[in-house]
Amino acid sequence: MKIKNNSQTKFRTLTVAAIALCFAGCATTKQNSGASAKKSHFPKRYVSTDGRDVRIGKSVAADGGWVFREPHMNNCWIATNFNFNGYDTLYIAPTLSTATFHDDEARPHELAKENLVIELNRELGSKNIFPKIVTDDSQIPPGAHALKLENTIVEYSKGGGAARYWVGLYGGGQPVLRVRGKMTDGDQTVFTYEARRSGVSAGARTIGAFMKDEDIQLEDIRSMSLDLSDFMAAIAGKYPAKN
């Protein structure tokens, strides 16, 4: 009888201790997570210089920076304390590609690579974020504090007018372009994104059967370049926040 009482006492003691440790552990975890969590200071909406409503989405702290749920990009991340300001030059490197495509898509694929650089240069130049934008590394002034933007096409299709005639309104036969971009300051990555476009214009969906694949592709590139430059302009403080 005495042995039974001792066993019960030990069991109760161990149980109470285990519960106390559990609560202590939960409290510590909660306090640590609260202390390490960063509150976003980026508004979700801005007004462009031409009056458009620009949405960059909710941002959360992750991977040494901020991840944005940008509605126009699949993925979007910037490093902590980075806002595209304070640089003399932006170098937009020639577009790379890891995408697979058919032989008859070689020429429009090359056009996509070329036009992405051209349209990004045009859109970013109009936002006045960077004092100088170059597309050849030999044009970077000596000693300049420069950023490098590298873009890689990872998915590509030129589309087809016949398919657009029947199901173009639902996305069939539309060109496809998915791009991953990386911006670096020296050997440090400060901005990454991924964006995809596939016949986003109203014309591509309604009269796409009568449009050239390259023309629809160019509209997609312009859409991508506009949204990317809008994001940079918003973060750089070129656009006022919207309540």
C-alpha positions as a Python dict, from the first residue, in 0.01 Angstrom:
ca = {
    (1, 'M'): (0, 0, 0),
    (2, 'K'): (284, 235, 81),
    (3, 'I'): (455, 156, -250),
    (4, 'K'): (137, 241, -440),
    (5, 'N'): (113, 582, -275),
    (6, 'N'): (477, 662, -358),
    (7, 'S'): (418, 569, -723),
    (8, 'Q'): (112, 788, -744),
    (9, 'T'): (300, 1081, -589),
    (10, 'K'): (589, 1045, -833),
    (11, 'F'): (347, 1024, -1126),
    (12, 'R'): (165, 1340, -1019),
    (13, 'T'): (497, 1525, -973),
    (14, 'L'): (626, 1427, -1317),
    (15, 'T'): (296, 1521, -1482),
    (16, 'V'): (291, 1867, -1324),
    (17, 'A'): (654, 1923, -1426),
    (18, 'A'): (584, 1817, -1785),
    (19, 'I'): (287, 2051, -1811),
    (20, 'A'): (491, 2339, -1668),
    (21, 'L'): (769, 2279, -1920),
    (22, 'C'): (517, 2263, -2203),
    (23, 'F'): (364, 2598, -2110),
    (24, 'A'): (708, 2752, -2065),
    (25, 'G'): (814, 2627, -2405),
    (26, 'C'): (500, 2762, -2572),
    (27, 'A'): (542, 3099, -2403),
    (28, 'T'): (906, 3120, -2508),
    (29, 'T'): (822, 3032, -2869),
    (30, 'K'): (548, 3290, -2882),
    (31, 'Q'): (772, 3560, -2736),
    (32, 'N'): (1058, 3478, -2973),
    (33, 'S'): (834, 3476, -3278),
    (34, 'G'): (687, 3809, -3177),
    (35, 'A'): (1026, 3963, -3117),
    (36, 'S'): (1172, 3845, -3449),
    (37, 'A'): (869, 3923, -3664),
    (38, 'K'): (896, 4233, -3881),
    (39, 'K'): (600, 4451, -3956),
    (40, 'S'): (565, 4557, -4317),
    (41, 'H'): (600, 4929, -4383),
    (42, 'F'): (502, 4912, -4751),
    (43, 'P'): (156, 5037, -4853),
    (44, 'K'): (-30, 4799, -5083),
    (45, 'R'): (-153, 5064, -5329),
    (46, 'Y'): (-1, 5366, -5500),
    (47, 'V'): (-97, 5622, -5766),
    (48, 'S'): (123, 5642, -6076),
    (49, 'T'): (226, 5973, -6230),
    (50, 'D'): (-37, 5921, -6501),
    (51, 'G'): (-313, 5849, -6248),
    (52, 'R'): (-325, 5468, -6261),
    (53, 'D'): (-400, 5259, -5953),
    (54, 'V'): (-84, 5058, -5884),
    (55, 'R'): (-110, 4759, -5651),
    (56, 'I'): (199, 4585, -5520),
    (57, 'G'): (20, 4358, -5273),
    (58, 'K'): (84, 4257, -4915),
    (59, 'S'): (445, 4206, -4806),
    (60, 'V'): (589, 3976, -4542),
    (61, 'A'): (941, 3944, -4402),
    (62, 'A'): (1126, 3644, -4546),
    (63, 'D'): (1469, 3530, -4663),
    (64, 'G'): (1652, 3838, -4542),
    (65, 'G'): (1410, 4080, -4703),
    (66, 'W'): (1049, 4120, -4809),
    (67, 'V'): (830, 3893, -5019),
    (68, 'F'): (541, 4062, -5199),
    (69, 'R'): (215, 3906, -5311),
    (70, 'E'): (231, 4127, -5616),
    (71, 'P'): (-82, 4066, -5828),
    (72, 'H'): (107, 4108, -6155),
    (73, 'M'): (406, 3888, -6072),
    (74, 'N'): (434, 3526, -5968),
    (75, 'N'): (717, 3595, -5725),
    (76, 'C'): (869, 3919, -5602),
    (77, 'W'): (1137, 3978, -5334),
    (78, 'I'): (1359, 4269, -5227),
    (79, 'A'): (1639, 4273, -4972),
    (80, 'T'): (1598, 4448, -4638),
    (81, 'N'): (1663, 4824, -4659),
    (82, 'F'): (1679, 4814, -5041),
    (83, 'N'): (1457, 5054, -5236),
    (84, 'F'): (1630, 5099, -5578),
    (85, 'N'): (1761, 5444, -5474),
    (86, 'G'): (2118, 5569, -5435),
    (87, 'Y'): (2264, 5423, -5754),
    (88, 'D'): (2426, 5599, -6048),
    (89, 'T'): (2351, 5342, -6316),
    (90, 'L'): (2127, 5049, -6397),
    (91, 'Y'): (2272, 4798, -6640),
    (92, 'I'): (2009, 4584, -6816),
    (93, 'A'): (2200, 4280, -6938),
    (94, 'P'): (2113, 4093, -7260),
    (95, 'T'): (1825, 3853, -7198),
    (96, 'L'): (1917, 3491, -7139),
    (97, 'S'): (1694, 3189, -7203),
    (98, 'T'): (1663, 2834, -7075),
    (99, 'A'): (1326, 2777, -7245),
    (100, 'T'): (1263, 2500, -7495),
    (101, 'F'): (1092, 2587, -7822),
    (102, 'H'): (1031, 2457, -8175),
    (103, 'D'): (1247, 2544, -8475),
    (104, 'D'): (981, 2774, -8620),
    (105, 'E'): (982, 2971, -8294),
    (106, 'A'): (1352, 3063, -8306),
    (107, 'R'): (1305, 3407, -8463),
    (108, 'P'): (1014, 3527, -8243),
    (109, 'H'): (1205, 3390, -7943),
    (110, 'E'): (1502, 3610, -8033),
    (111, 'L'): (1264, 3904, -8077),
    (112, 'A'): (1129, 3842, -7729),
    (113, 'K'): (1481, 3854, -7585),
    (114, 'E'): (1558, 4178, -7766),
    (115, 'N'): (1225, 4348, -7698),
    (116, 'L'): (1237, 4271, -7327),
    (117, 'V'): (1554, 4480, -7295),
    (118, 'I'): (1411, 4757, -7514),
    (119, 'E'): (1080, 4782, -7328),
    (120, 'L'): (1234, 4764, -6982),
    (121, 'N'): (1476, 5039, -7082),
    (122, 'R'): (1188, 5253, -7207),
    (123, 'E'): (957, 5200, -6909),
    (124, 'L'): (1224, 5236, -6642),
    (125, 'G'): (1366, 5540, -6817),
    (126, 'S'): (1026, 5711, -6797),
    (127, 'K'): (1006, 5653, -6419),
    (128, 'N'): (1327, 5847, -6341),
    (129, 'I'): (1438, 5593, -6082),
    (130, 'F'): (1794, 5568, -6211),
    (131, 'P'): (2005, 5862, -6338),
    (132, 'K'): (2148, 5644, -6615),
    (133, 'I'): (2033, 5319, -6778),
    (134, 'V'): (2261, 5124, -7011),
    (135, 'T'): (2225, 4800, -7207),
    (136, 'D'): (2595, 4735, -7262),
    (137, 'D'): (2837, 4688, -6975),
    (138, 'S'): (3099, 4893, -7162),
    (139, 'Q'): (2867, 5194, -7113),
    (140, 'I'): (2887, 5179, -6733),
    (141, 'P'): (3090, 5483, -6620),
    (142, 'P'): (3414, 5397, -6435),
    (143, 'G'): (3362, 5389, -6060),
    (144, 'A'): (2982, 5409, -6092),
    (145, 'H'): (2763, 5270, -5815),
    (146, 'A'): (2569, 5042, -6045),
    (147, 'L'): (2299, 4777, -6034),
    (148, 'K'): (2275, 4489, -6281),
    (149, 'L'): (1943, 4344, -6396),
    (150, 'E'): (1957, 3998, -6553),
    (151, 'N'): (1648, 3841, -6709),
    (152, 'T'): (1606, 3481, -6817),
    (153, 'I'): (1319, 3342, -7025),
    (154, 'V'): (1224, 3010, -6864),
    (155, 'E'): (904, 2932, -7059),
    (156, 'Y'): (822, 3027, -7416),
    (157, 'S'): (569, 2969, -7694),
    (158, 'K'): (494, 3194, -7989),
    (159, 'G'): (129, 3080, -8003),
    (160, 'G'): (-78, 3025, -8314),
    (161, 'G'): (-354, 3213, -8494),
    (162, 'A'): (-554, 2901, -8583),
    (163, 'A'): (-591, 2800, -8219),
    (164, 'R'): (-674, 3160, -8122),
    (165, 'Y'): (-956, 3159, -8377),
    (166, 'W'): (-1138, 2885, -8186),
    (167, 'V'): (-1033, 2925, -7822),
    (168, 'G'): (-828, 3243, -7808),
    (169, 'L'): (-1078, 3405, -7575),
    (170, 'Y'): (-999, 3134, -7320),
    (171, 'G'): (-623, 3151, -7365),
    (172, 'G'): (-580, 2892, -7639),
    (173, 'G'): (-313, 2968, -7898),
    (174, 'Q'): (-181, 3270, -7708),
    (175, 'P'): (194, 3330, -7687),
    (176, 'V'): (352, 3234, -7355),
    (177, 'L'): (638, 3418, -7190),
    (178, 'R'): (767, 3350, -6839),
    (179, 'V'): (1066, 3548, -6717),
    (180, 'R'): (1281, 3528, -6405),
    (181, 'G'): (1477, 3836, -6314),
    (182, 'K'): (1760, 3906, -6070),
    (183, 'M'): (1907, 4243, -5973),
    (184, 'T'): (2249, 4255, -5810),
    (185, 'D'): (2470, 4512, -5640),
    (186, 'G'): (2812, 4361, -5699),
    (187, 'D'): (2784, 4001, -5577),
    (188, 'Q'): (2480, 4071, -5356),
    (189, 'T'): (2130, 3992, -5482),
    (190, 'V'): (1890, 4273, -5390),
    (191, 'F'): (1581, 4199, -5599),
    (192, 'T'): (1427, 3894, -5766),
    (193, 'Y'): (1104, 3837, -5953),
    (194, 'E'): (919, 3601, -6180),
    (195, 'A'): (640, 3706, -6416),
    (196, 'R'): (433, 3530, -6680),
    (197, 'R'): (224, 3670, -6963),
    (198, 'S'): (4, 3496, -7219),
    (199, 'G'): (-214, 3714, -7440),
    (200, 'V'): (-313, 3958, -7166),
    (201, 'S'): (-447, 4235, -7387),
    (202, 'A'): (-815, 4263, -7480),
    (203, 'G'): (-721, 4255, -7847),
    (204, 'A'): (-533, 3928, -7810),
    (205, 'R'): (-843, 3762, -7664),
    (206, 'T'): (-1106, 3908, -7898),
    (207, 'I'): (-934, 3950, -8235),
    (208, 'G'): (-618, 3750, -8168),
    (209, 'A'): (-684, 3520, -8462),
    (210, 'F'): (-618, 3814, -8693),
    (211, 'M'): (-308, 3941, -8508),
    (212, 'K'): (52, 3835, -8561),
    (213, 'D'): (207, 3619, -8289),
    (214, 'E'): (489, 3873, -8256),
    (215, 'D'): (248, 4163, -8204),
    (216, 'I'): (67, 3985, -7920),
    (217, 'Q'): (402, 3883, -7773),
    (218, 'L'): (515, 4249, -7780),
    (219, 'E'): (199, 4354, -7594),
    (220, 'D'): (275, 4092, -7329),
    (221, 'I'): (632, 4220, -7294),
    (222, 'R'): (506, 4576, -7259),
    (223, 'S'): (258, 4467, -6993),
    (224, 'M'): (533, 4288, -6801),
    (225, 'S'): (773, 4583, -6831),
    (226, 'L'): (508, 4832, -6716),
    (227, 'D'): (418, 4630, -6408),
    (228, 'L'): (782, 4569, -6320),
    (229, 'S'): (872, 4938, -6355),
    (230, 'D'): (561, 5038, -6156),
    (231, 'F'): (674, 4815, -5869),
    (232, 'M'): (1022, 4969, -5870),
    (233, 'A'): (880, 5322, -5887),
    (234, 'A'): (645, 5255, -5594),
    (235, 'I'): (923, 5113, -5375),
    (236, 'A'): (1159, 5394, -5478),
    (237, 'G'): (908, 5657, -5362),
    (238, 'K'): (829, 5789, -5709),
    (239, 'Y'): (458, 5719, -5660),
    (240, 'P'): (251, 5847, -5365),
    (241, 'A'): (76, 5586, -5153),
    (242, 'K'): (-301, 5551, -5189),
    (243, 'N'): (-529, 5505, -4889),
}
